[in-house]
Amino acid sequence: MAMVGLFWITPDAVYVGSPPTAIGVGVRLTADGLEALDPDGSRTWTWQGLRSAVVEDVPTATPAGRAAKLLGSVVSAAIETFTGQGPPEMTLRLETDHGPEQVTVYAATAGYDAQETALSQDLLARFVAGTADARVLEAWGREHGPQGTPRPPAREALLRTWTQV
């Protein structure tokens, strides 16, 4: 599994934010559109049926050093485990042919890089516009996902490449 921008990529699927939680909440990207998974069932939207898709409430990484960020993530995870709180929530806002929709997704990290977030938002917009294809991320996940999350410069380069395909 690998995290690239706002996307969690496995050899089998691509998700916005974290992969589905234990209670089954998550949003999967497919070549055809988005699939929101939740305990009450799933909802799907085709890329053609969407006017926009934007992730809001994205937790932002601070400019603090890597050690502080790692320690903060470990402490945060421990507190969340102790208090029963889950990861930070983000909102995926969709503008559909039938009006606005929103879906809760969970962050895969305590803070996302601002540039990766902007590139991820651009990539989502390109999926909606039909100028990018989620199958490119799926193929990358099959080939590289098991190797884990790339370093920040490589993640940014991937996002730039994917927005230009």
mmCIF file of C-alpha atoms in Angstrom:
data_model
loop_
_atom_site.group_PDB
_atom_site.id
_atom_site.type_symbol
_atom_site.label_atom_id
_atom_site.label_comp_id
_atom_site.label_asym_id
_atom_site.label_seq_id
_atom_site.Cartn_x
_atom_site.Cartn_y
_atom_site.Cartn_z
ATOM 1 C CA MET A 1 0.000 0.000 0.000
ATOM 2 C CA ALA A 2 1.183 3.505 -0.771
ATOM 3 C CA MET A 3 0.002 7.019 -0.070
ATOM 4 C CA VAL A 4 0.447 9.536 -2.886
ATOM 5 C CA GLY A 5 -1.127 12.906 -2.170
ATOM 6 C CA LEU A 6 -4.727 12.427 -1.038
ATOM 7 C CA PHE A 7 -4.821 8.929 -2.533
ATOM 8 C CA TRP A 8 -4.248 5.569 -0.853
ATOM 9 C CA ILE A 9 -3.166 3.128 -3.541
ATOM 10 C CA THR A 10 -3.113 -0.652 -3.175
ATOM 11 C CA PRO A 11 -2.455 -3.310 -5.809
ATOM 12 C CA ASP A 12 -6.251 -3.744 -6.042
ATOM 13 C CA ALA A 13 -7.793 -0.283 -5.589
ATOM 14 C CA VAL A 14 -7.370 3.480 -5.266
ATOM 15 C CA TYR A 15 -9.049 5.397 -2.434
ATOM 16 C CA VAL A 16 -9.509 9.051 -1.504
ATOM 17 C CA GLY A 17 -8.005 9.381 1.976
ATOM 18 C CA SER A 18 -7.593 6.142 3.867
ATOM 19 C CA PRO A 19 -8.812 2.750 2.687
ATOM 20 C CA PRO A 20 -12.142 1.583 4.109
ATOM 21 C CA THR A 21 -12.213 1.527 7.886
ATOM 22 C CA ALA A 22 -13.247 -1.426 10.030
ATOM 23 C CA ILE A 23 -16.842 -0.197 9.818
ATOM 24 C CA GLY A 24 -16.577 -0.028 6.029
ATOM 25 C CA VAL A 25 -16.377 3.730 5.380
ATOM 26 C CA GLY A 26 -14.297 4.851 2.404
ATOM 27 C CA VAL A 27 -14.345 6.246 -1.139
ATOM 28 C CA ARG A 28 -12.900 4.229 -3.983
ATOM 29 C CA LEU A 29 -11.880 5.643 -7.354
ATOM 30 C CA THR A 30 -12.584 3.567 -10.439
ATOM 31 C CA ALA A 31 -12.227 4.116 -14.160
ATOM 32 C CA ASP A 32 -15.969 4.812 -14.240
ATOM 33 C CA GLY A 33 -16.260 7.128 -11.226
ATOM 34 C CA LEU A 34 -16.454 7.194 -7.437
ATOM 35 C CA GLU A 35 -17.871 4.565 -5.106
ATOM 36 C CA ALA A 36 -18.666 5.602 -1.531
ATOM 37 C CA LEU A 37 -18.670 2.661 0.857
ATOM 38 C CA ASP A 38 -20.456 2.869 4.187
ATOM 39 C CA PRO A 39 -22.250 0.512 6.573
ATOM 40 C CA ASP A 40 -25.620 1.412 5.046
ATOM 41 C CA GLY A 41 -24.546 0.405 1.559
ATOM 42 C CA SER A 42 -22.677 2.046 -1.248
ATOM 43 C CA ARG A 43 -23.365 4.955 -3.548
ATOM 44 C CA THR A 44 -21.748 5.497 -6.924
ATOM 45 C CA TRP A 45 -21.294 8.435 -9.252
ATOM 46 C CA THR A 46 -19.921 8.274 -12.769
ATOM 47 C CA TRP A 47 -17.301 10.801 -13.819
ATOM 48 C CA GLN A 48 -19.720 11.970 -16.532
ATOM 49 C CA GLY A 49 -22.421 12.575 -13.894
ATOM 50 C CA LEU A 50 -20.161 14.820 -11.807
ATOM 51 C CA ARG A 51 -19.540 18.513 -12.287
ATOM 52 C CA SER A 52 -16.907 18.708 -9.547
ATOM 53 C CA ALA A 53 -15.222 16.697 -6.801
ATOM 54 C CA VAL A 54 -13.276 18.527 -4.081
ATOM 55 C CA VAL A 55 -11.809 17.276 -0.808
ATOM 56 C CA GLU A 56 -12.305 19.773 2.024
ATOM 57 C CA ASP A 57 -11.055 19.888 5.618
ATOM 58 C CA VAL A 58 -7.726 18.330 4.595
ATOM 59 C CA PRO A 59 -5.355 18.290 7.584
ATOM 60 C CA THR A 60 -2.209 20.156 6.586
ATOM 61 C CA ALA A 61 1.347 19.166 7.442
ATOM 62 C CA THR A 62 3.208 21.785 9.412
ATOM 63 C CA PRO A 63 6.713 22.852 8.417
ATOM 64 C CA ALA A 64 8.097 21.105 11.514
ATOM 65 C CA GLY A 65 10.860 18.558 11.036
ATOM 66 C CA ARG A 66 10.276 14.920 10.119
ATOM 67 C CA ALA A 67 11.096 13.665 13.630
ATOM 68 C CA ALA A 68 8.558 15.991 15.206
ATOM 69 C CA LYS A 69 5.965 15.013 12.614
ATOM 70 C CA LEU A 70 6.602 11.318 13.180
ATOM 71 C CA LEU A 71 6.466 11.717 16.966
ATOM 72 C CA GLY A 72 3.269 13.746 16.626
ATOM 73 C CA SER A 73 1.683 11.067 14.454
ATOM 74 C CA VAL A 74 2.624 8.329 16.926
ATOM 75 C CA VAL A 75 1.320 10.334 19.892
ATOM 76 C CA SER A 76 -1.829 11.252 17.957
ATOM 77 C CA ALA A 77 -2.464 7.612 17.031
ATOM 78 C CA ALA A 78 -1.978 6.566 20.664
ATOM 79 C CA ILE A 79 -4.393 9.236 21.886
ATOM 80 C CA GLU A 80 -6.954 8.297 19.234
ATOM 81 C CA THR A 81 -6.678 4.646 20.235
ATOM 82 C CA PHE A 82 -7.041 5.515 23.920
ATOM 83 C CA THR A 83 -9.955 7.925 23.419
ATOM 84 C CA GLY A 84 -11.678 5.858 20.738
ATOM 85 C CA GLN A 85 -11.483 8.685 18.213
ATOM 86 C CA GLY A 86 -10.609 7.780 14.672
ATOM 87 C CA PRO A 87 -8.404 9.549 12.158
ATOM 88 C CA PRO A 88 -9.220 13.109 11.069
ATOM 89 C CA GLU A 89 -12.301 13.383 8.879
ATOM 90 C CA MET A 90 -12.294 15.089 5.504
ATOM 91 C CA THR A 91 -15.293 15.912 3.346
ATOM 92 C CA LEU A 92 -15.544 14.970 -0.307
ATOM 93 C CA ARG A 93 -17.942 17.486 -1.833
ATOM 94 C CA LEU A 94 -19.477 16.460 -5.108
ATOM 95 C CA GLU A 95 -21.511 18.556 -7.487
ATOM 96 C CA THR A 96 -23.674 16.144 -9.476
ATOM 97 C CA ASP A 97 -26.247 16.520 -12.230
ATOM 98 C CA HIS A 98 -28.845 16.082 -9.460
ATOM 99 C CA GLY A 99 -27.374 18.561 -6.969
ATOM 100 C CA PRO A 100 -24.713 18.596 -4.269
ATOM 101 C CA GLU A 101 -23.576 15.515 -2.351
ATOM 102 C CA GLN A 102 -21.030 15.069 0.376
ATOM 103 C CA VAL A 103 -19.191 12.040 1.650
ATOM 104 C CA THR A 104 -17.039 11.683 4.748
ATOM 105 C CA VAL A 105 -13.597 10.213 4.159
ATOM 106 C CA TYR A 106 -10.854 9.643 6.681
ATOM 107 C CA ALA A 107 -7.384 11.114 6.357
ATOM 108 C CA ALA A 108 -4.587 8.587 5.923
ATOM 109 C CA THR A 109 -2.135 10.860 7.763
ATOM 110 C CA ALA A 110 -2.157 13.561 10.429
ATOM 111 C CA GLY A 111 -1.121 16.150 7.839
ATOM 112 C CA TYR A 112 -0.845 16.291 4.059
ATOM 113 C CA ASP A 113 1.737 18.319 2.143
ATOM 114 C CA ALA A 114 0.129 21.454 0.660
ATOM 115 C CA GLN A 115 1.609 20.933 -2.825
ATOM 116 C CA GLU A 116 0.553 17.275 -2.940
ATOM 117 C CA THR A 117 -2.933 18.308 -1.809
ATOM 118 C CA ALA A 118 -3.200 20.903 -4.581
ATOM 119 C CA LEU A 119 -1.992 18.406 -7.195
ATOM 120 C CA SER A 120 -4.440 15.788 -5.872
ATOM 121 C CA GLN A 121 -7.329 18.273 -6.136
ATOM 122 C CA ASP A 122 -6.229 19.046 -9.695
ATOM 123 C CA LEU A 123 -6.152 15.336 -10.508
ATOM 124 C CA LEU A 124 -9.689 14.867 -9.121
ATOM 125 C CA ALA A 125 -10.859 17.774 -11.291
ATOM 126 C CA ARG A 126 -9.223 16.148 -14.311
ATOM 127 C CA PHE A 127 -10.991 12.841 -13.590
ATOM 128 C CA VAL A 128 -14.294 14.737 -13.571
ATOM 129 C CA ALA A 129 -13.378 16.596 -16.782
ATOM 130 C CA GLY A 130 -12.383 13.327 -18.469
ATOM 131 C CA THR A 131 -8.791 14.477 -19.067
ATOM 132 C CA ALA A 132 -7.220 11.972 -16.637
ATOM 133 C CA ASP A 133 -7.868 8.290 -16.067
ATOM 134 C CA ALA A 134 -7.958 6.518 -12.683
ATOM 135 C CA ARG A 135 -6.662 3.364 -14.389
ATOM 136 C CA VAL A 136 -3.222 5.001 -14.482
ATOM 137 C CA LEU A 137 -3.191 5.068 -10.659
ATOM 138 C CA GLU A 138 -4.535 1.511 -10.530
ATOM 139 C CA ALA A 139 -1.739 0.299 -12.826
ATOM 140 C CA TRP A 140 0.873 2.108 -10.733
ATOM 141 C CA GLY A 141 -0.590 0.476 -7.609
ATOM 142 C CA ARG A 142 -0.328 -3.013 -9.094
ATOM 143 C CA GLU A 143 3.304 -2.448 -10.026
ATOM 144 C CA HIS A 144 4.588 -0.235 -7.189
ATOM 145 C CA GLY A 145 1.999 -0.277 -4.369
ATOM 146 C CA PRO A 146 3.582 -3.185 -2.478
ATOM 147 C CA GLN A 147 6.829 -1.211 -2.206
ATOM 148 C CA GLY A 148 5.197 1.319 0.113
ATOM 149 C CA THR A 149 4.860 5.079 0.068
ATOM 150 C CA PRO A 150 7.449 6.894 -2.045
ATOM 151 C CA ARG A 151 9.455 9.807 -0.664
ATOM 152 C CA PRO A 152 7.885 13.298 -0.974
ATOM 153 C CA PRO A 153 9.703 14.392 -4.176
ATOM 154 C CA ALA A 154 8.688 11.141 -5.904
ATOM 155 C CA ARG A 155 5.060 11.531 -4.788
ATOM 156 C CA GLU A 156 4.918 15.058 -6.153
ATOM 157 C CA ALA A 157 6.502 13.911 -9.434
ATOM 158 C CA LEU A 158 3.930 11.115 -9.747
ATOM 159 C CA LEU A 159 1.042 13.518 -9.181
ATOM 160 C CA ARG A 160 2.456 15.942 -11.769
ATOM 161 C CA THR A 161 2.798 13.079 -14.272
ATOM 162 C CA TRP A 162 -0.719 11.814 -13.597
ATOM 163 C CA THR A 163 -2.254 15.256 -14.080
ATOM 164 C CA GLN A 164 -0.571 15.521 -17.484
ATOM 165 C CA VAL A 165 -1.556 12.081 -18.834
#
